XYZ file of C-alpha atoms in Angstrom:
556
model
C 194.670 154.345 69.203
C 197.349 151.547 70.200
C 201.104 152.797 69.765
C 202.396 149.650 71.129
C 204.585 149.091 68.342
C 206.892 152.215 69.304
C 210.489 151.767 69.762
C 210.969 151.293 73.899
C 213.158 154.031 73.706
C 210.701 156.746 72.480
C 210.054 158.986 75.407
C 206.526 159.459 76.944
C 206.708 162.999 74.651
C 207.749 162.204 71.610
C 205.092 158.983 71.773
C 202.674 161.868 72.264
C 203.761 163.382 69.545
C 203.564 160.203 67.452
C 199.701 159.695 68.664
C 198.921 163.597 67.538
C 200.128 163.354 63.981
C 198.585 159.900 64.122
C 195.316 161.443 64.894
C 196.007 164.451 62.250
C 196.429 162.429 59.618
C 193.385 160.262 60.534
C 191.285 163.577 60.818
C 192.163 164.425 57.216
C 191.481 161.248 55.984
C 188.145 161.432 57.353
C 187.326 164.781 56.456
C 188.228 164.051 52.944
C 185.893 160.848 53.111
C 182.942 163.373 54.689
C 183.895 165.813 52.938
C 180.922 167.882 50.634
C 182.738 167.574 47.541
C 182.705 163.497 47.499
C 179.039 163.177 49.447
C 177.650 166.247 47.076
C 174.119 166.601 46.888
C 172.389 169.037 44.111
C 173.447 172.681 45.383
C 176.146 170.753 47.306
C 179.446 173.706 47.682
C 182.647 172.431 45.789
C 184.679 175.270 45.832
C 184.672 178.624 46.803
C 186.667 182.221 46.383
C 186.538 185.822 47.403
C 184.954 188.520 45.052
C 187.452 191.364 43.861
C 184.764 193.787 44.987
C 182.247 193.895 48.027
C 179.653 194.720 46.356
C 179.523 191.603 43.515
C 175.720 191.404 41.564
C 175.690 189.525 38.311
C 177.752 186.971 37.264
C 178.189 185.436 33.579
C 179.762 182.568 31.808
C 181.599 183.148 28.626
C 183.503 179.947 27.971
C 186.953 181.498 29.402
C 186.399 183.195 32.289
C 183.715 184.329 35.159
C 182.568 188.195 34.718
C 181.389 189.435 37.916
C 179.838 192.664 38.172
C 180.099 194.814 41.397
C 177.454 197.539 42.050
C 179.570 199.686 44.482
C 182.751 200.618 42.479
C 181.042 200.501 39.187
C 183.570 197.761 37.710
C 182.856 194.457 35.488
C 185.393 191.580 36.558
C 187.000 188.878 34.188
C 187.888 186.147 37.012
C 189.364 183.075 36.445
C 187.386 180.564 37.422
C 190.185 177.792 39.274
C 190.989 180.692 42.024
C 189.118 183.889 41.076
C 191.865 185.569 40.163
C 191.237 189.067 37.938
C 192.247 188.760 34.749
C 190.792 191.583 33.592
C 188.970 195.025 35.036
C 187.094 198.147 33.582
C 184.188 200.269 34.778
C 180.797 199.197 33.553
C 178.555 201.890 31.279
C 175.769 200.885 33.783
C 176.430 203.221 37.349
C 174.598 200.206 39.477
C 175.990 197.149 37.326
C 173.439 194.428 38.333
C 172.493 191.314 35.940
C 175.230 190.193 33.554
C 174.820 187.917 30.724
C 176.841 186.490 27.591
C 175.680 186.241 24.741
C 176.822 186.454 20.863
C 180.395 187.526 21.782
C 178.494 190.327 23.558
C 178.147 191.115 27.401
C 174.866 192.163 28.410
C 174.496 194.471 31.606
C 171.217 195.544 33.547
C 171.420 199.048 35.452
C 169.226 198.675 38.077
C 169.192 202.347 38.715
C 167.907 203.515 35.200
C 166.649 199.868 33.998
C 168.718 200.388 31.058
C 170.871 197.238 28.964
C 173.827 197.686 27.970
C 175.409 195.432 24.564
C 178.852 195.766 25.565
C 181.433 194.585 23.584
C 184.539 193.635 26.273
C 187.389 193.263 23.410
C 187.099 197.467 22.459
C 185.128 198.267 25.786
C 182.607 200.262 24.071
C 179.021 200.133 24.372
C 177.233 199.279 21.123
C 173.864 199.671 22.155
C 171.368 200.108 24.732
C 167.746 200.308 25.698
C 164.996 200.998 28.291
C 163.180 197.948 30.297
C 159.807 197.638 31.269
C 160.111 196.601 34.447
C 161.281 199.077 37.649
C 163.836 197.013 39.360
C 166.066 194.930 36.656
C 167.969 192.465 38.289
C 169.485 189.189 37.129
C 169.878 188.585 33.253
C 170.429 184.971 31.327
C 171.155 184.416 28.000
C 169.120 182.009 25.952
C 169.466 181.285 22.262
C 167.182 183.856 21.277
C 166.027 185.142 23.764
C 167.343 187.126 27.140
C 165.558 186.165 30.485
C 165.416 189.164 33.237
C 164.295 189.061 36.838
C 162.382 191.943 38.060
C 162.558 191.575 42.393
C 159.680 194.184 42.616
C 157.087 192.912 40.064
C 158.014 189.621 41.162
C 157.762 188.726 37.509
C 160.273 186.929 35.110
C 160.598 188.204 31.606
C 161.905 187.207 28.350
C 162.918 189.489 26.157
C 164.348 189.981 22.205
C 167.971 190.635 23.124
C 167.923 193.293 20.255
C 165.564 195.775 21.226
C 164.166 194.496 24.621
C 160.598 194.005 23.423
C 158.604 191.229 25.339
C 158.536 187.807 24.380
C 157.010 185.875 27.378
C 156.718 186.027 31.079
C 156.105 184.528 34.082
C 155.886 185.114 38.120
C 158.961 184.710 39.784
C 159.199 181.217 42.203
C 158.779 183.492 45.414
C 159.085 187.025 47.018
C 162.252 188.637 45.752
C 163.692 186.591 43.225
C 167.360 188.108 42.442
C 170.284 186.183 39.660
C 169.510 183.833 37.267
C 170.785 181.649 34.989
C 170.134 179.121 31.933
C 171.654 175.688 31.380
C 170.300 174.651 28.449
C 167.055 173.725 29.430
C 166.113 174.902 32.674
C 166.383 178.411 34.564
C 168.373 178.643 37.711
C 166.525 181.715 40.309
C 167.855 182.610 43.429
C 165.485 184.139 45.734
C 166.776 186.698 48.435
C 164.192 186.109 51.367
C 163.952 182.335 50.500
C 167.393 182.326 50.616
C 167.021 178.979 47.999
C 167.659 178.361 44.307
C 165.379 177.046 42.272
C 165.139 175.107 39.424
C 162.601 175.863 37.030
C 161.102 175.005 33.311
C 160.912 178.026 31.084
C 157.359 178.057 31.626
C 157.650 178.945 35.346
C 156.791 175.837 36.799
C 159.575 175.409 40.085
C 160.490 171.883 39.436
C 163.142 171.238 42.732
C 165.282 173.772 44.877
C 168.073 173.898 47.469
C 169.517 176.185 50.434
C 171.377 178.879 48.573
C 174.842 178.411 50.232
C 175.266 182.207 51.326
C 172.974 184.356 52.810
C 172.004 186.492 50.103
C 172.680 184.915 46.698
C 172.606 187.906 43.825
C 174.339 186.165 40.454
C 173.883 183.363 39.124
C 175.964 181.356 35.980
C 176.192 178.086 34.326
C 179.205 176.920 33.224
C 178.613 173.783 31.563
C 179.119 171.430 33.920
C 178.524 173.534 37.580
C 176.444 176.400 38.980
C 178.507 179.611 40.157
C 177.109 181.441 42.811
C 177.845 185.382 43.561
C 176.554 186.036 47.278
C 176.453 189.680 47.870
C 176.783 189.362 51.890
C 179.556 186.974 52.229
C 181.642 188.481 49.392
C 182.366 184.964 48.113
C 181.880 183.309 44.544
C 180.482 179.598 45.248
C 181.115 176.383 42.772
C 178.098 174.302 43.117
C 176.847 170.979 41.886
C 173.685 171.227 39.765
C 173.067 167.437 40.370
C 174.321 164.111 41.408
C 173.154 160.282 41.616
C 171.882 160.988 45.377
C 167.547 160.862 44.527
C 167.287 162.410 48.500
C 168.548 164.188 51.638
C 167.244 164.190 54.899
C 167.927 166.800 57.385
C 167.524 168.085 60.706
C 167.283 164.736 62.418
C 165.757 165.017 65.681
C 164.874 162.374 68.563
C 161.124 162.620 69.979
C 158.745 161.262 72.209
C 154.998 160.347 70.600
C 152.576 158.813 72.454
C 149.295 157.989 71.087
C 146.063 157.604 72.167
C 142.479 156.120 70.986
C 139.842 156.681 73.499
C 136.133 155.373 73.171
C 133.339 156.522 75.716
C 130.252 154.737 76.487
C 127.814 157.512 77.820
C 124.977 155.137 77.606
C 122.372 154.027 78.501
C 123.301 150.932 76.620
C 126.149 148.767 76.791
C 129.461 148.133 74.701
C 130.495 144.725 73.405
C 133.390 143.289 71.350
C 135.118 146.415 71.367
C 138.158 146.074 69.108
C 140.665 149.178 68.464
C 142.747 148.540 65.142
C 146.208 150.605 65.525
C 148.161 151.406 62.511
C 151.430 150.587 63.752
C 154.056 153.156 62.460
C 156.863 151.459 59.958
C 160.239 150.304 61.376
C 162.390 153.018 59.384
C 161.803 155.322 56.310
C 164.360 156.999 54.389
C 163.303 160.483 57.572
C 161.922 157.949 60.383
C 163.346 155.744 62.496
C 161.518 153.572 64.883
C 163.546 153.266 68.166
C 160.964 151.485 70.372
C 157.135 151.524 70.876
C 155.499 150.155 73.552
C 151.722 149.382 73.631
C 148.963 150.030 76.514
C 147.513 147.733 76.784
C 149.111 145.355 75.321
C 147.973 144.343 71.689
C 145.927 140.761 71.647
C 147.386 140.258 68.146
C 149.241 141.981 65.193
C 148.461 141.161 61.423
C 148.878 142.724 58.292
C 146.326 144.209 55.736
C 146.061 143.788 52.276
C 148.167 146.765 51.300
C 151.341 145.682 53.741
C 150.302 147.439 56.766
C 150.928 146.431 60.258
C 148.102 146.430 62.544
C 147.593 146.463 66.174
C 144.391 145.021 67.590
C 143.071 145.610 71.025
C 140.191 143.798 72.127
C 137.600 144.910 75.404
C 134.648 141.989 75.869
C 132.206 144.877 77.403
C 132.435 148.794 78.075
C 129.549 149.564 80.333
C 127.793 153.114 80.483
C 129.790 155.961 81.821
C 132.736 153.690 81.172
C 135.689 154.313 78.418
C 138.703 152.250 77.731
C 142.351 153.428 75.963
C 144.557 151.741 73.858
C 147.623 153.476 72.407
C 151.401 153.241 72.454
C 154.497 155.767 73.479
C 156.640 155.203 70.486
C 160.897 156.556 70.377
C 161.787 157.874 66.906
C 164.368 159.629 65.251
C 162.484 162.036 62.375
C 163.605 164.364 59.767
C 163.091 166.483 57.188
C 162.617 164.448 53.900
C 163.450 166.487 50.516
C 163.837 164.914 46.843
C 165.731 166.021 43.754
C 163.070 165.236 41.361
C 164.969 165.679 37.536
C 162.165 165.089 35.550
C 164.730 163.665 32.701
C 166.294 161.044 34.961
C 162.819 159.504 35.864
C 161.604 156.679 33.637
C 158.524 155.668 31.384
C 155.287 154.527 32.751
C 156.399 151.189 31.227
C 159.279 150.873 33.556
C 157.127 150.692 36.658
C 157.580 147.186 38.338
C 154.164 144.585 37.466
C 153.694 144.458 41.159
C 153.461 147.966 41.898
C 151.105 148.465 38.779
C 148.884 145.626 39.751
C 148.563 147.022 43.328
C 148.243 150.461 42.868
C 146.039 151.317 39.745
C 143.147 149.782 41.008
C 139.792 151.202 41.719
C 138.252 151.691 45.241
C 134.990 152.894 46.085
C 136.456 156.584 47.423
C 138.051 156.466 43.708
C 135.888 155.356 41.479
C 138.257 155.383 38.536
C 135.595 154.350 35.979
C 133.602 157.152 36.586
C 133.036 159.149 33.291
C 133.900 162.304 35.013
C 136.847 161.353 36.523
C 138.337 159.492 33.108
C 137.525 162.710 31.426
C 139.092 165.258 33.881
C 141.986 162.980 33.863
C 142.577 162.722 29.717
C 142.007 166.645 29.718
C 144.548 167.160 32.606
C 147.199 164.882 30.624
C 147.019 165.590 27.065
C 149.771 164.199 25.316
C 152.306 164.164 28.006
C 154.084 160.771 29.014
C 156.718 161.761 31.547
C 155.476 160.551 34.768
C 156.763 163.105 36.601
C 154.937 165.800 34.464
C 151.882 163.697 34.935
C 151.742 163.839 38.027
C 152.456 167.751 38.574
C 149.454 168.515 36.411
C 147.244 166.537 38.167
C 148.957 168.104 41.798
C 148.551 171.076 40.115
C 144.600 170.814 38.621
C 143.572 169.392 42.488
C 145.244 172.693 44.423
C 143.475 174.853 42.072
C 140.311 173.491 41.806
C 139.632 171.797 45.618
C 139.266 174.394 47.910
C 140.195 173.185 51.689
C 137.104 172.306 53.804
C 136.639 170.008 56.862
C 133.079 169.138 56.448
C 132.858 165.971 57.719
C 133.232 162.637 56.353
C 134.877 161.212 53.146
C 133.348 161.499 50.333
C 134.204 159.781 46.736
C 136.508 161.524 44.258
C 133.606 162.590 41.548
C 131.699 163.912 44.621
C 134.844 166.065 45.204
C 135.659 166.758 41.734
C 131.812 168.317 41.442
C 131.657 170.327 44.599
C 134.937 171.805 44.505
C 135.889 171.122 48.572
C 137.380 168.569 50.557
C 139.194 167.326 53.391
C 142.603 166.903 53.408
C 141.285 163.297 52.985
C 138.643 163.951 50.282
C 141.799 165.808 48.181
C 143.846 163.200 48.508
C 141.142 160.273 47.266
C 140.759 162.743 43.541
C 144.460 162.748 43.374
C 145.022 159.565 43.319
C 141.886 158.742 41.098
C 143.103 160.880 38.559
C 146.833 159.145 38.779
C 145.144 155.833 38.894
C 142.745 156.889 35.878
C 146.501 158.132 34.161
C 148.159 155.344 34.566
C 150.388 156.376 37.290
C 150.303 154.544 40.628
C 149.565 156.383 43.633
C 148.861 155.390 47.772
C 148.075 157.503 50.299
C 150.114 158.086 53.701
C 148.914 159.385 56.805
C 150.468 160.636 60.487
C 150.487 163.620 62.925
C 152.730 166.428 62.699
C 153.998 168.763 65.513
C 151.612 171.679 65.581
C 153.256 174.693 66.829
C 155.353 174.509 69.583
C 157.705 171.207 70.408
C 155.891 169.745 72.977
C 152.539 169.725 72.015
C 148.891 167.911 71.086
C 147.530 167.556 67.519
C 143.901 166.256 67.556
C 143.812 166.786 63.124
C 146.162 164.405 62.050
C 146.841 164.527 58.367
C 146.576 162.534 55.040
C 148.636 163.213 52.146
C 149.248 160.940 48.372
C 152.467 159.417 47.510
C 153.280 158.761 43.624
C 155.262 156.154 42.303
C 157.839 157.276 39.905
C 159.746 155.211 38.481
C 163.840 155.191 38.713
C 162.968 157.545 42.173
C 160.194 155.341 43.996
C 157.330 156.550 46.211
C 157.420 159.780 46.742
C 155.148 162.433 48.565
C 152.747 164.653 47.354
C 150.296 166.641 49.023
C 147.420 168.010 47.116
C 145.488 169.796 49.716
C 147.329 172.929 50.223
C 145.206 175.160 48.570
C 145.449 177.473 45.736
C 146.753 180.836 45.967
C 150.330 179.809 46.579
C 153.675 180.905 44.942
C 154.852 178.656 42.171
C 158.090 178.413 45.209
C 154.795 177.263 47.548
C 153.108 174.741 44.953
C 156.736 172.939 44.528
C 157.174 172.708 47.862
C 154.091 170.377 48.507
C 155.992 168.069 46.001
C 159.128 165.738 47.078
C 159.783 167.255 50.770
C 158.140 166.147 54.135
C 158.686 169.765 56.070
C 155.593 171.343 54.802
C 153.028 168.879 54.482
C 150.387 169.709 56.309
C 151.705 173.174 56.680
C 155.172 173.995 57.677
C 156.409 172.271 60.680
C 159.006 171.138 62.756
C 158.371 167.325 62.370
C 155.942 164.792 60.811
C 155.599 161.366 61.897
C 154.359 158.649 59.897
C 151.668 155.473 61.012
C 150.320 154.465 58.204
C 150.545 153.479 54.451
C 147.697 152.373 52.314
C 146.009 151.964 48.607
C 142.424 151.955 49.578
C 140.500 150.398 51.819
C 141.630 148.121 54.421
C 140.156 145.258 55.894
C 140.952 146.352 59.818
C 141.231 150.101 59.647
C 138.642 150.692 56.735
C 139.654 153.724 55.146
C 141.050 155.567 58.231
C 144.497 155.896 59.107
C 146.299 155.980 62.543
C 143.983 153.829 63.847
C 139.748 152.824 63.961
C 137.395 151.138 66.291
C 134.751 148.802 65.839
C 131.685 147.381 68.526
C 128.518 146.039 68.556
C 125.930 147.424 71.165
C 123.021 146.194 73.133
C 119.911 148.896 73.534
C 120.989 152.467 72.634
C 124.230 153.432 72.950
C 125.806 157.132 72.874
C 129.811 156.693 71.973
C 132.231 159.330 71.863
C 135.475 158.386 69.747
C 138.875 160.576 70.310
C 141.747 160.038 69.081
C 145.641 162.258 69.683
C 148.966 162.619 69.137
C 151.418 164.242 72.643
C 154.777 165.168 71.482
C 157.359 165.606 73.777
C 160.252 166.946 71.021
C 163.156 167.955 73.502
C 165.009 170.919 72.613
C 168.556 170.787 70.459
């Protein structure tokens, strides 16, 4: 920082001086500018405050102020919200005060000791009624017009129940292991999960829609004010003031630098020979919104680069001859900066079908041969899977949703079409992917497949698999990745998580990089990815193709 235009007569300490408040004042510029509250993602912190108590469970919304139940002294808390001040203070009727929720000028109190409510009225502090629960570890409580939603952490189950009496009206599992506070804005329910340590979002159905890092380390209460989510976290003592969401569609995180180097080997073991040996090399993309190309360099070097029909780059290596007992490489060793990709999927804030751009539709809801879009079975599966809905996003979560549950995972070698898949019930990672995006294609909604390695295990490290997952096209958020071949069996926490975020795919993992993008088959790599050879051959030939990924992640 220049200070030339000081006085002459400033000494050498008081310049100093000058140069540190200088440098103060820039700090707190920039730490405003950086700052969470103006770069906010969903779940970003905006405020924060200590709990009266150190043992603080539920927390509820009543229009005025924050009540905040704490489990060790017994005591219900009326907090302002601006500076969580107490306002007001009496012991609960419940001896282990847990969920809290307000409701009809009523507070409503879970003892998760006796699983008892308690209707407690907080203008003559007197209980006015109370009842047993079904479950045997009551936890969170939300109020809903009609209705009172309950978390049970050791059923794992989510209940709705008649506020009167406590009889059942619905339920639901919980989004993961030990599911704790919980909330309702309006239209969607708000779960923190204690081992997860994340909140999700979820419809009152049970289907996890997004989530985010809970910002304590064990988040018990959850409320809705309106306009914010309020967080009680049980460990750090602290009441958080969260944003539910913002205009920001993504974050990436955990940016790392890394070393790939790639390699396509072919072997000639005879007798005959090789000719016109061409390797076609998906080269990967210059950035995504988690990858960042910093160089590549090719061995050998490439005799050309084009691009196929669907936008990708390709590398082409060509050998004249590869005589028996002979093989010949081609690769690159590419620089990149990766990280972990996750969306914020609203399903109100994405558009209509009709808003998709007339380029993307032409492209992308045509048929291919692993497709076959106009197959009866396929058009059928796909009108049953819809029904009536229109939301894009919902479309394509049903049909994510029908393909987990009804494709079992199995490598059995090669690709087959989408009915093939649909009538057998197993696939590739590969096969799952081609019925997914039939039955978007056959919906209306466009879908493309991308394809990489991910790091398998430890940093530095080979992975021979390589992986293939779908990306959908939605409008208002663009493409963005789903992965249909995890499986069924998962927790609805697990099935969400193959939707929008880049750090499971494949499996959970440390880093994913990405080669190639495509619709369908490609005039140079076919319907491969990362990259695919081609030769003719004179006499009998015996060829051994292998392809792999080295990563060479170094440590943080």
């Amino acid at each position: 920082m220049s200070v030339r235009w000081m006085p002459a007569s400033l000494k050498r300490s008081e310049a100093m001086a000058v140069v540190m408040i200088l440098i103060r004042i820039s700090f707190v510029i920039l730490s405003f500018i950086f700052s969470p509250a103006v770069f906010a993602i969903p779940g970003g912190v905006l405020s924060s405050f200590s709990t009266p108590g150190d043992w603080p469970t539920g927390l509820a919304w009543d229009g005025r102020y924050l009540w905040c139940a704490d489990a060790r002294e017994g005591m219900i808390y009326a907090l302002d919200r601006e500076d969580g001040s107490v306002q007001e203070v009496f012991p609960s009727p419940a001896s282990s005060p847990q969920g809290l929720a307000w409701g009809r000028g009523r507070l409503y109190i879970a003892d998760g000791t006796t699983g008892t409510i308690y209707i407690f009225d907080v203008k003559t502090k007197r209980t006015e009624r109370w009842y047993k629960l079904l479950g045997p570890s009551p936890r969170g409580l939300a109020w809903d017009n009609g209705g009172l939603w309950l978390v049970d952490d050791r059923r794992d189950v989510i209940y709705k129940l008649n506020p009167e009496d406590g009889t059942l009206i619905d339920y639901f599992k919980a989004p993961a292991g030990d599911a704790w506070g919980i909330c309702f804005d309006g239209k969607y329910l708000w779960v923190s999960d204690r081992i997860t340590d994340e909140i999700y979002m979820i419809s009152t159905d049970g289907v996890v829609i997004l989530s985010f890092k809970a910002p304590g380390p064990f988040a018990t209460g959850l409320a809705w004010d309106g306009n914010f989510l309020w967080v009680n976290d049980f460990q750090d003592d602290v009441v958080y003031r969260m944003k539910r969401n913002d205009d920001e569609k993504y974050a990436v995180t955990d940016w790392r630098e890394t070393i790939i180097e790639f390699t396509h080997r072919v072997q000639n073991l005879g007798p005959g020979r090789l000719e016109d040996v061409k390797v076609y090399i998906a080269t990967p993309p210059d950035r995504l919104e988690n990858q960042e190309l910093l160089e590549i360099d090719f061995t050998p070097q490439p005799d050309s680069f084009t691009i196929d029909r669907w936008g990708q780059r390709v590398a082409i290596c060509s050998f004249p001859e590869v005589n028996p007992g002979e093989q010949i490489s081609a690769g690159y060793r590419a620089k990149a900066r990766i990280g972990n990709l996750r969306y914020y999927l609203f399903p109100d804030k994405v558009g209509t079908l009709q808003d998709i751009p007339e380029e993307i539709v032409n492209k992308y809801l045509v048929n291919g041969s692993k497709y076959r879009i106009d197959n009866p079975s396929i058009k059928g599966v796909a009108r049953k899977i819809i029904g009536s809905e229109k939301n894009p996003y919902w479309i394509a979560r049903r049909i994510h949703k029908y393909v987990i549950e009804n494709v079992r995972y199995e490598a059995a070698g090669g690709w087959d079409a989408a009915p093939v898949i649909l009538k057998r019930g197993t696939g590739s990672c590969s096969e799952s992917v081609f019925l997914f995006i039939a039955l978007c294609r056959a919906a209306g909604l466009p879908a493309r497949f991308e394809a990489g390695s991910l790091i398998r295990g430890d940093l530095t490290s080979i992975d021979y698999d390589n992986h293939r997952w779908a990306e959908v096209y939605l409008p208002k958020y663009g493409w963005v990745p789903f992965d249909p071949s995890i499986g069924g069996g998962h927790s609805p926490a697990g099935v969400a998580r193959a939707v929008g975020r880049t750090d499971v795919i494949g499996g959970p993992h440390p880093g994913l990089f990405v080669t190639t993008h495509g619709g369908g088959d490609s005039e140079y790599l076919g319907w491969n990815y990362n990259s695919y050879a081609t030769y003719t051959f004179r006499e009998k030939c015996n060829v051994r193709a292998e392809r792999w990924f080295l990563w060479d992640v170094p440590k943080r």
